[in-house]
Each structure stands twice: as structure tokens, then as C-alpha cells.
mmCIF file of C-alpha atoms and ligand atoms in Angstrom:
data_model
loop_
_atom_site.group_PDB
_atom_site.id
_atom_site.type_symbol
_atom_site.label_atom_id
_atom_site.label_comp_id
_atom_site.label_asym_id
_atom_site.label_seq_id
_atom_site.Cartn_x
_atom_site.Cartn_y
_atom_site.Cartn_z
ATOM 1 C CA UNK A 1 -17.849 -13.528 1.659
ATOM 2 C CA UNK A 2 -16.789 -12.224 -1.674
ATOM 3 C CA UNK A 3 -16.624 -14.199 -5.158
ATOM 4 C CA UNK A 4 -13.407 -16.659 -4.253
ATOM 5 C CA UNK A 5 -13.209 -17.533 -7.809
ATOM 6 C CA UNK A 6 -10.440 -15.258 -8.805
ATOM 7 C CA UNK A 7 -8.714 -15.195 -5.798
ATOM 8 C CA UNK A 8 -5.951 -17.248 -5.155
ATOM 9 C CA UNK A 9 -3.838 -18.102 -2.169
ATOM 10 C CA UNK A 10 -0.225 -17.050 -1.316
ATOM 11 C CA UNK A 11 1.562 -18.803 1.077
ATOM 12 C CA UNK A 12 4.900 -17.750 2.198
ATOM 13 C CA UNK A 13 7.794 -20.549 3.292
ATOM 14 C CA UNK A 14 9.891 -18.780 5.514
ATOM 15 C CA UNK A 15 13.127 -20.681 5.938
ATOM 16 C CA UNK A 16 12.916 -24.359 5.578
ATOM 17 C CA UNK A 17 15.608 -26.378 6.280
ATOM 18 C CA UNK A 18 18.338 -26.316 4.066
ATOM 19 C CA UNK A 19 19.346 -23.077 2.821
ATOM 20 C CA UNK A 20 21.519 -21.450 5.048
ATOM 21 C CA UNK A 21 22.972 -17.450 5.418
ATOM 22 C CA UNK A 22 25.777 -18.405 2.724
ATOM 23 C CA UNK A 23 23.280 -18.893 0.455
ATOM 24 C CA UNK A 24 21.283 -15.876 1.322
ATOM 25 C CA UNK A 25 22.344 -13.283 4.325
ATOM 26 C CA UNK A 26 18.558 -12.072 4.496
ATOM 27 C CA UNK A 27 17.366 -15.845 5.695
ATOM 28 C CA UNK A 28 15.436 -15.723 9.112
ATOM 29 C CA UNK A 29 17.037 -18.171 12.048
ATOM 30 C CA UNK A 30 16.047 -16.842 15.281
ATOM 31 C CA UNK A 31 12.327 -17.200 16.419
ATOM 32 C CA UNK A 32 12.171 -13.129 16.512
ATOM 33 C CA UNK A 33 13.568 -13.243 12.892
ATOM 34 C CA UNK A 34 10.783 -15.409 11.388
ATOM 35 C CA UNK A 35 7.725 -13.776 13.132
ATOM 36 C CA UNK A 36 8.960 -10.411 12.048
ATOM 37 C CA UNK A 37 9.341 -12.144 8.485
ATOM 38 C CA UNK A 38 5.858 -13.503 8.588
ATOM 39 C CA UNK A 39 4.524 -10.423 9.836
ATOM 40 C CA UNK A 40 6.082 -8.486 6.748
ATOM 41 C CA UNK A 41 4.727 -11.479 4.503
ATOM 42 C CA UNK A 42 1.136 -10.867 5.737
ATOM 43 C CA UNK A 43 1.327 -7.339 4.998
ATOM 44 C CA UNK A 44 2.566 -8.202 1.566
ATOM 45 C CA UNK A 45 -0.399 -10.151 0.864
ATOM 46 C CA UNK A 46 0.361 -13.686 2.410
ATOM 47 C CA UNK A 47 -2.602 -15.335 3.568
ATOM 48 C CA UNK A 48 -0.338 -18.605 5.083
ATOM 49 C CA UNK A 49 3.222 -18.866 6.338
ATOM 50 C CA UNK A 50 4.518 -21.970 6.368
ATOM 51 C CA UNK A 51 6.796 -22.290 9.380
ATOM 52 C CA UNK A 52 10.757 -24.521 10.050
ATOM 53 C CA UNK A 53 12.552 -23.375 12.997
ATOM 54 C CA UNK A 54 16.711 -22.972 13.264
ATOM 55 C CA UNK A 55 18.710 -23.545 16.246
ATOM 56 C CA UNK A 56 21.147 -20.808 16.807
ATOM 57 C CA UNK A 57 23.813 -22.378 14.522
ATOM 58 C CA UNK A 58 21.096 -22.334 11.901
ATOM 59 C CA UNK A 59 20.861 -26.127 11.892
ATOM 60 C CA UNK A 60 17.343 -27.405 12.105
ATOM 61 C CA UNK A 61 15.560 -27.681 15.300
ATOM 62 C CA UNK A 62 14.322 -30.261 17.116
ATOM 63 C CA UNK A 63 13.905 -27.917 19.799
ATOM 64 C CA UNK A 64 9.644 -27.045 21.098
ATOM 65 C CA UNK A 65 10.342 -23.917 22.500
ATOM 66 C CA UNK A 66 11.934 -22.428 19.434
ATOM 67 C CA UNK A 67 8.559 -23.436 17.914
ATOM 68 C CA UNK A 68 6.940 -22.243 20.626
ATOM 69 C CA UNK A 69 8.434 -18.759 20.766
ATOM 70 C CA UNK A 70 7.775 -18.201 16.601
ATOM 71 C CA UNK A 71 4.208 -18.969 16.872
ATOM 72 C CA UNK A 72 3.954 -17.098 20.197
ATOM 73 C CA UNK A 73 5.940 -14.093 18.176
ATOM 74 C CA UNK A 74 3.371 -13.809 15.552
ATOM 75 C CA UNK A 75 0.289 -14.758 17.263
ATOM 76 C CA UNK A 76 1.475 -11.774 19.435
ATOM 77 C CA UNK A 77 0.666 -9.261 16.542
ATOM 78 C CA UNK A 78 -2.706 -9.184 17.242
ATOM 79 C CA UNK A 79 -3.947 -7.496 13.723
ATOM 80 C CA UNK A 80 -2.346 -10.002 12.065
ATOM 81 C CA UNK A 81 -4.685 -13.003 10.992
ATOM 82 C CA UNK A 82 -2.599 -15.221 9.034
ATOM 83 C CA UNK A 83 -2.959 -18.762 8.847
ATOM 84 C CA UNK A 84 -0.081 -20.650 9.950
ATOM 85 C CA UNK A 85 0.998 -24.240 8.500
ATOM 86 C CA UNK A 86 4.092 -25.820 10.644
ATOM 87 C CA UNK A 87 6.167 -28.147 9.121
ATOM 88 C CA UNK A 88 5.757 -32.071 10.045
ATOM 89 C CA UNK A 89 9.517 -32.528 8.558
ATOM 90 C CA UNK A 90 11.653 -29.807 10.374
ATOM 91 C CA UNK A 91 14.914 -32.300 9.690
ATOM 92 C CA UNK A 92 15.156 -35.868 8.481
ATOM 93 C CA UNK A 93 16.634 -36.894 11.929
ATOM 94 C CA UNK A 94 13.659 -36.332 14.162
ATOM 95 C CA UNK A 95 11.863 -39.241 15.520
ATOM 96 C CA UNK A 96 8.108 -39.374 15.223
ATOM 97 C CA UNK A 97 6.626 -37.587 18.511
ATOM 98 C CA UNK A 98 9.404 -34.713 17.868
ATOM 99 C CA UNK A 99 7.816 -34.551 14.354
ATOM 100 C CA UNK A 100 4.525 -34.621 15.963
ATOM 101 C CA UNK A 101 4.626 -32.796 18.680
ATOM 102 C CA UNK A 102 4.865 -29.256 17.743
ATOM 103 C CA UNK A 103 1.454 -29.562 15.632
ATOM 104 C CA UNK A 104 -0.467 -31.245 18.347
ATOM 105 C CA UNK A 105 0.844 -28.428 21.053
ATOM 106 C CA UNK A 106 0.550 -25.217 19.043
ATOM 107 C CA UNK A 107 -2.711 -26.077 16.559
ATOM 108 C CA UNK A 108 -2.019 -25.115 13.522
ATOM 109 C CA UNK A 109 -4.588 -24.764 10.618
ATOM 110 C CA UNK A 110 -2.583 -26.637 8.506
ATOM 111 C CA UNK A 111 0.121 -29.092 8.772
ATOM 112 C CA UNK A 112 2.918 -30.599 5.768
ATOM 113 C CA UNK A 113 2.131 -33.938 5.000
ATOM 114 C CA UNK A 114 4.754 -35.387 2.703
ATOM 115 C CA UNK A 115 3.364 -38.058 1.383
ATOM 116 C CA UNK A 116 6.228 -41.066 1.267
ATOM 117 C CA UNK A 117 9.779 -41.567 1.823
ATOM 118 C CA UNK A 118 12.154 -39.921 -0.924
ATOM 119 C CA UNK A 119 16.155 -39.454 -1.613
ATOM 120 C CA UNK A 120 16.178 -36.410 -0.618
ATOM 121 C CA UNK A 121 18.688 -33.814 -1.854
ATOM 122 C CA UNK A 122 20.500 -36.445 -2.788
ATOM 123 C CA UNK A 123 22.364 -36.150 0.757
ATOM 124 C CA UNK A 124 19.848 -38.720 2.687
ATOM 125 C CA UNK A 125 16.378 -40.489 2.908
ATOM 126 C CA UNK A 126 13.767 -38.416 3.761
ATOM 127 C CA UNK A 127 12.281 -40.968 5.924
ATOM 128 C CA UNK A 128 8.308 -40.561 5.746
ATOM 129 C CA UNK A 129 6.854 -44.761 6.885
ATOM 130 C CA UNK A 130 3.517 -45.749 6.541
ATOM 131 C CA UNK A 131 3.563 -46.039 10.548
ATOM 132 C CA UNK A 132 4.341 -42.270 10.853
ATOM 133 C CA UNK A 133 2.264 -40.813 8.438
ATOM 134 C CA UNK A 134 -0.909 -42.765 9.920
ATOM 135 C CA UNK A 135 0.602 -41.698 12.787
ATOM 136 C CA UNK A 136 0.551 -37.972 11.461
ATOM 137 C CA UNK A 137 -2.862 -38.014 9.779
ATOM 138 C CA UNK A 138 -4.651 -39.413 12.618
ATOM 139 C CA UNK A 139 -2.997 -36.984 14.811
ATOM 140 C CA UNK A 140 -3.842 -34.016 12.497
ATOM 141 C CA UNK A 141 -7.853 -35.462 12.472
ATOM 142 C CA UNK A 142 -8.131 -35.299 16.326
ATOM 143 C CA UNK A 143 -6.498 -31.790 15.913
ATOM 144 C CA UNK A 144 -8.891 -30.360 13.542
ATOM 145 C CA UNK A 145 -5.534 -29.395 11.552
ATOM 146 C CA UNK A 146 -5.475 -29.591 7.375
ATOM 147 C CA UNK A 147 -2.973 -31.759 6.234
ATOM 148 C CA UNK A 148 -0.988 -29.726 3.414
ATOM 149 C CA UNK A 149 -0.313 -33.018 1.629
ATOM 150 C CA UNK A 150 3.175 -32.617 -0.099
ATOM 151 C CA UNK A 151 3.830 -34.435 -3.544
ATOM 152 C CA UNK A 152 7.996 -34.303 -4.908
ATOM 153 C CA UNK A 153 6.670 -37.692 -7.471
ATOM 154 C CA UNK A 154 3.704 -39.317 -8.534
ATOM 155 C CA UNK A 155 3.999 -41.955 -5.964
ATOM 156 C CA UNK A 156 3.265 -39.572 -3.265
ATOM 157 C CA UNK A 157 -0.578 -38.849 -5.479
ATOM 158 C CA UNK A 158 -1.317 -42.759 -5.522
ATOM 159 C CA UNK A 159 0.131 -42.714 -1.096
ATOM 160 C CA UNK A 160 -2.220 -40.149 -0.665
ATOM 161 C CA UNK A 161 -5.093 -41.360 -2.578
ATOM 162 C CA UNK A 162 -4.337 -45.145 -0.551
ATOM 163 C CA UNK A 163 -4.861 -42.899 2.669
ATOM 164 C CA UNK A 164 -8.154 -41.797 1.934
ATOM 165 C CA UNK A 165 -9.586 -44.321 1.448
ATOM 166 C CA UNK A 166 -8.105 -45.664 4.412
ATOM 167 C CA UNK A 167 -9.422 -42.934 6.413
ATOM 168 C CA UNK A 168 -6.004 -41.269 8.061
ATOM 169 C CA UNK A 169 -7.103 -38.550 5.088
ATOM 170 C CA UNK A 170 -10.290 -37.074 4.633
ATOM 171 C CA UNK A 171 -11.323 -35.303 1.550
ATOM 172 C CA UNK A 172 -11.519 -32.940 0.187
ATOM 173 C CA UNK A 173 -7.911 -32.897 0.524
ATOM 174 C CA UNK A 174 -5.084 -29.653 0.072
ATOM 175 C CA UNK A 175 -1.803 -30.578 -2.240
ATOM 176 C CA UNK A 176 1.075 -28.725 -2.219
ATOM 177 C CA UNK A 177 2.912 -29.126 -5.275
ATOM 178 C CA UNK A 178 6.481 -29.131 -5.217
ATOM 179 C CA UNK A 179 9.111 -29.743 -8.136
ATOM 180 C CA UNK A 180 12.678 -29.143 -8.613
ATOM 181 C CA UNK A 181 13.459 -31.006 -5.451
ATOM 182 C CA UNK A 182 16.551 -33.403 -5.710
ATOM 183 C CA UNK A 183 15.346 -36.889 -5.279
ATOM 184 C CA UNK A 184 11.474 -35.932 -6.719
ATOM 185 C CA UNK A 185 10.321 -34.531 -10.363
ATOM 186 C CA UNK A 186 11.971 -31.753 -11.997
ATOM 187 C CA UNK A 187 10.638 -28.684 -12.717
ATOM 188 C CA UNK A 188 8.422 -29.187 -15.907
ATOM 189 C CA UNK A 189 4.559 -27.656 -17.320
ATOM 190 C CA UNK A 190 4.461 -31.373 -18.381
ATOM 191 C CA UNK A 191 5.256 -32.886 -14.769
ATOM 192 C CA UNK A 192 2.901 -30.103 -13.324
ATOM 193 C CA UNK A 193 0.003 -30.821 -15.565
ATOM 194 C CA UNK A 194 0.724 -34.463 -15.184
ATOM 195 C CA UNK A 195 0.382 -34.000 -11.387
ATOM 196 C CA UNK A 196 -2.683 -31.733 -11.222
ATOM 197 C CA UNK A 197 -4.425 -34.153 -13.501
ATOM 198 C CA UNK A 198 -4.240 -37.138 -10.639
ATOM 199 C CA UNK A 199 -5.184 -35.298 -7.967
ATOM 200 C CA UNK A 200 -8.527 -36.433 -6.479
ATOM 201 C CA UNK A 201 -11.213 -34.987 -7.694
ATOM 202 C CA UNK A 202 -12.358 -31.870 -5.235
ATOM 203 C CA UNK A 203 -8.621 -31.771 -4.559
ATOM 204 C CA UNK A 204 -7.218 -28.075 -3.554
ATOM 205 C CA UNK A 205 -3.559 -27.240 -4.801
ATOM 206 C CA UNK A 206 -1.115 -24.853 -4.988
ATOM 207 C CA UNK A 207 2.449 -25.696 -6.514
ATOM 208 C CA UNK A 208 6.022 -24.728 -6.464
ATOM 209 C CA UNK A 209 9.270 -24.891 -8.378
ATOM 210 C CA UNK A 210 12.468 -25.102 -6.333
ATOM 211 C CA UNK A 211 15.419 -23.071 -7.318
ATOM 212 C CA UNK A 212 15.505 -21.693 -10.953
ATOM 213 C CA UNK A 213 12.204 -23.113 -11.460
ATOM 214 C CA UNK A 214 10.204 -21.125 -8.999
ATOM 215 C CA UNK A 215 8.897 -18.740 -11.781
ATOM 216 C CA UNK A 216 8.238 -20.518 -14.261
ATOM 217 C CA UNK A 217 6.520 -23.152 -12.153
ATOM 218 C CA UNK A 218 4.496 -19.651 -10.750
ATOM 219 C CA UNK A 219 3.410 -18.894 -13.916
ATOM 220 C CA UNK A 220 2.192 -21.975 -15.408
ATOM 221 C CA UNK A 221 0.233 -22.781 -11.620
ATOM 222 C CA UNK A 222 -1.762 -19.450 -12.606
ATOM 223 C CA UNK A 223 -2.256 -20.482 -15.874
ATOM 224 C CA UNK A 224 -3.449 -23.762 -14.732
ATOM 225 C CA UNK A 225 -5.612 -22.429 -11.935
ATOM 226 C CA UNK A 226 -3.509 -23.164 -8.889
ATOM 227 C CA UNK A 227 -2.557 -21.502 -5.861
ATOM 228 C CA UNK A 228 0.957 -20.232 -4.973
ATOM 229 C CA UNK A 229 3.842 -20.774 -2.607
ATOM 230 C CA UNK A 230 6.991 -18.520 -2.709
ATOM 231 C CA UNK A 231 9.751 -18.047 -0.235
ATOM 232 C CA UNK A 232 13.425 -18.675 0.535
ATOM 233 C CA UNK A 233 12.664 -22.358 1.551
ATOM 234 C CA UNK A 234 12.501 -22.871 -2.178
ATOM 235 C CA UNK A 235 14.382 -20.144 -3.818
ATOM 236 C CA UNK A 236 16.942 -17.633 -2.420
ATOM 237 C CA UNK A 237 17.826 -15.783 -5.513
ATOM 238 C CA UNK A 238 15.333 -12.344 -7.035
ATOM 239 C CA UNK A 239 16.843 -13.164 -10.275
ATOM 240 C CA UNK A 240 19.996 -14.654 -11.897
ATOM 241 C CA UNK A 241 22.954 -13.685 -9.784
ATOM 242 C CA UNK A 242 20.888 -11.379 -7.502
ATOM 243 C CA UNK A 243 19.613 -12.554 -4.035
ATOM 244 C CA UNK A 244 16.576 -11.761 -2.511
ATOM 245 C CA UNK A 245 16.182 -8.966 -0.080
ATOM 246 C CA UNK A 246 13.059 -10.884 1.797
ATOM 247 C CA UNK A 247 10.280 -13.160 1.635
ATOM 248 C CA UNK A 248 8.335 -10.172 1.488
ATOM 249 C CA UNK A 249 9.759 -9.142 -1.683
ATOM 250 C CA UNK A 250 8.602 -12.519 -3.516
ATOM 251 C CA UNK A 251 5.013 -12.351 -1.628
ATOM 252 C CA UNK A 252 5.093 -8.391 -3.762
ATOM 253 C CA UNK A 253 5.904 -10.214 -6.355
ATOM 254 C CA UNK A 254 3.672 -13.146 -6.776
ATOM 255 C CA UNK A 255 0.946 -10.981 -5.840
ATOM 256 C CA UNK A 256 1.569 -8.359 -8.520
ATOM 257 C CA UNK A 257 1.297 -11.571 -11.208
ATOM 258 C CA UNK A 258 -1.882 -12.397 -10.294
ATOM 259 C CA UNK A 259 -3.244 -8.927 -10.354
ATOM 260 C CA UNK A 260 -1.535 -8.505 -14.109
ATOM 261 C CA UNK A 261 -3.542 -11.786 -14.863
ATOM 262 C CA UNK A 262 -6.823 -10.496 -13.421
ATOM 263 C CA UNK A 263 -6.667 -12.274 -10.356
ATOM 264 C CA UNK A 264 -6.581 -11.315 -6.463
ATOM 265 C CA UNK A 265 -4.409 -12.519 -3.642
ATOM 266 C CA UNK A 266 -6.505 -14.280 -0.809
ATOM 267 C CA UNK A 267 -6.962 -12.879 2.139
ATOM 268 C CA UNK A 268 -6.567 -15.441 5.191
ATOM 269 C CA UNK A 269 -9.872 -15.376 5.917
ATOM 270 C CA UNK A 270 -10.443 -15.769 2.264
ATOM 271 C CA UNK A 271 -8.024 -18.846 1.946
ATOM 272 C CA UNK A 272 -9.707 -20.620 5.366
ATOM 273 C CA UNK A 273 -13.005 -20.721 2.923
ATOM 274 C CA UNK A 274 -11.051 -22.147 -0.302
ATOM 275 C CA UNK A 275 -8.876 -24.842 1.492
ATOM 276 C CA UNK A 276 -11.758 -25.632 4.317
ATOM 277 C CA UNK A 277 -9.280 -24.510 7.116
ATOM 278 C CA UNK A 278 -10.771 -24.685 11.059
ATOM 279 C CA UNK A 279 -10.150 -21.543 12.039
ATOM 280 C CA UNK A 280 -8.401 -21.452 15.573
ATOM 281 C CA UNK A 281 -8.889 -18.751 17.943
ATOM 282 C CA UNK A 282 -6.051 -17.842 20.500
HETATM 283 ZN ZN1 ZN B 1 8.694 -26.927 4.579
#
């Protein structure tokens, strides 16, 4: 295994659950869409996709076989060694074993854990109870699956930190970073550096900014030695007034910034080493 200090890990968030082919004609809906998307994302230099599912009206799914098909999709390109994260949150409306159920069934290397209940978007209450997220991390345990623990405020830090010691997390634990999200902490160097500074000590993380943010937040989670997440889950738009052609396009991108700051996007055999990821074998 090579020197893992300068490498750092890309993960690419395919479609999410809000932005919709208005906002962006090039988002992915159909299972066949987003496996070609994270197969294009891998060859960009990708090491993780992160991983929502549509219906056909491009509402978000409750459905298991449109899970089922994506992760059959891409686990059917058989050079392609990406590690896959599904989402624990595909909508707001989902009951618990819905939420669940998709992890437990497909196994994952790592998982979304957001880490409390927020108001999300402004629109509704992303509902995240202490009874389903022990629930959830318990679940993830018996599953050998690495909760991506998901922070929008600081309360979500001091959640997380309550569940370790608890035991429904084990450390070291991954955070994922995100800011810019209505409802949670804007998009700030002072929130981010406020937020790495909590984290537990041993902590992995990678951040993002949501919307307009999403460089800026890129380039100060370089400079601060964190890992990266792009994609049109957060951000639609290339640049002001001009939408994106792909995820692949911002994988390109993110990867060329860490090359012109002497750094090296992870490989995902790379990033299973860095975040301590159980490698699953299909
Ligand atoms: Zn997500």
C-alpha cells in the first residue's frame, strides 16, 4: 500500500433527492442512468458513490428493487471497484425498515448516518429519532457497514459523540461534512473549522458546501486536510449560470485541485484503508 498521506478521497453523490431535471437536464433517475453515472465517476477518479434512487416521475423512492437494480447495474461492471455508500434518508417520508432495509439487503461499505432531526429545506422535518438512529447504527454494526455520519449543525457532533459512547457508534468514526443546507449551518471557513475542530479525535472527514458554496467549501476542506464530496446532490451548476454536463465533470474537477495542490485522488482500495471500510466481495 502506498504513502496515503497525500491522498485524499473523492466521493461522488449522484442524485440525491431534491434536485430534479428542471434544475439540471443531465441528473440521473432511472437505475441504468445512475450506474452508468457512477461508472463514469469511477473512471474520473471517484473512489465512493454515494447512492438515492428516483421513481420514474423522479420523486424519491421508496421502492427496493430500484435499489436493487442500481447496485446490481454497477456491481455488474466487473473492473469497476468502487465503494458504494447508500443513503439511510432516500425521502423524509419513509418509515424506519424502508430506511433500513436497502443497507441491510445490498451491504454497502458505507452507509449516511445523519446524525439528528433538522428543518430541512425549510419545506419539512427531516425526521432522524433517537429510536431510529440506534436503530440504524446497530443495524449498520451487525452489517459490518461504516456509518458516513452526516453533520448540517453542531448538534449533530455532540448526537454523535452521545452515540459512541453509547456503543450504536464505534470509533474511529467517518464525518461527512455538509453546509449550505437549509435548516443546518451555512456555508462558512469559520463554520467548517468550527466543525472539524469537535470532531472526535481519530475522526475521518470529508466536507461539502451545497449550492454556491460547493467550491469554496472544496477548497478550504483541502486546505484544512479533508476529504471531498462533489456531485449534483449538492450542486447542479459548473459555474454561475452554466449547468453541469455530469457528475463526472465535477469528479475531473475536484481531482485536478488536488493534483494543483500536490495531492492525489484515492483510489477505492486506497480510501477502504483511510476510512477503515470492510471490503465486501460480490
Ligand atoms: Zn445523500
Amino acid at each position: 500500500m502506498p504513502d496515503l498521506k497525500n491522498k485524499r478521497v473523492i466521493t461522488a453523490a449522484i442524485t440525491g433527492s431534491w434536485p430534479t431535471r428542471e434544475d439540471n437536464p443531465n441528473l440521473s433517475i432511472t437505475p441504468a442512468e445512475i450506474a452508468e453515472d457512477v461508472y463514469q465517476c469511477w473512471k474520473a477518479g471517484a473512489a465512493i458513490a454515494h447512492i438515492h434512487v428516483r421513481n420514474d416521475d423522479g420523486t424519491p423512492s421508496t421502492d427496493f428493487s430500484k435499489y436493487q437494480e442500481t447496485i446490481d447495474r454497477i456491481r455488474a461492471h466487473r473492473d469497476c471497484d468502487i465503494c458504494l455508500n447508500i443513503t439511510s434518508s432516500g425521502s423524509v417520508d419513509f418509515g424506519d425498515e424502508e430506511r433500513i432495509r436497502p443497507l441491510q439487503a445490498l451491504l454497502p461499505e458505507l452507509a449516511s448516518f445523519d446524525a439528528g432531526t433538522l428543518n430541512w429545506q425549510h419545506r419539512t422535518v427531516f425526521m432522524n429519532p433517537p429510536a431510529f438512529l440506534e436503530k440504524l447504527g446497530l443495524a449498520l454494526q451487525m452489517c459490518s457497514i461504516k456509518p458516513e455520519i452526516e453533520i448540517f449543525d453542531a448538534g449533530m457532533v455532540y448526537n454523535a459523540i452521545h452515540y459512541i459512547k453509547t456503543g450504536i457508534l464505534k470509533s474511529p468514526c467517518h464525518f461527512q461534512i455538509v453546509l449550505g443546507a437549509a435548516g443546518g449551518m451555512p456555508c462558512t471557513v469559520e463554520n467548517l473549522v468550527f466543525l472539524k475542530n469537535i470532531l472526535p479525535e481519530g475522526s475521518t472527514w470529508a466536507a461539502c458546501g451545497i449550492g454556491r458554496g460547493h467550491l469554496p467549501m472544496m477548497m478550504a476542506t483541502i486546505a484544512m486536510g479533508g476529504h471531498l464530496r462533489v456531485g449534483m446532490e449538492d450542486n447542479v451548476m459548473w459555474l454561475k449560470g452554466v449547468k453541469a454536463d455530469s457528475n463526472a465533470q465535477f469528479v475531473t474537477r475536484a481531482k485536478q485541485l488536488l493534483e494543483i495542490n500536490g495531492l492525489e485522488a484515492a483510489t477505492p482500495e486506497e480510501a477502504r484503508e483511510i476510512y477503515g471500510l470492510t471490503r465486501k466481495v460480490f
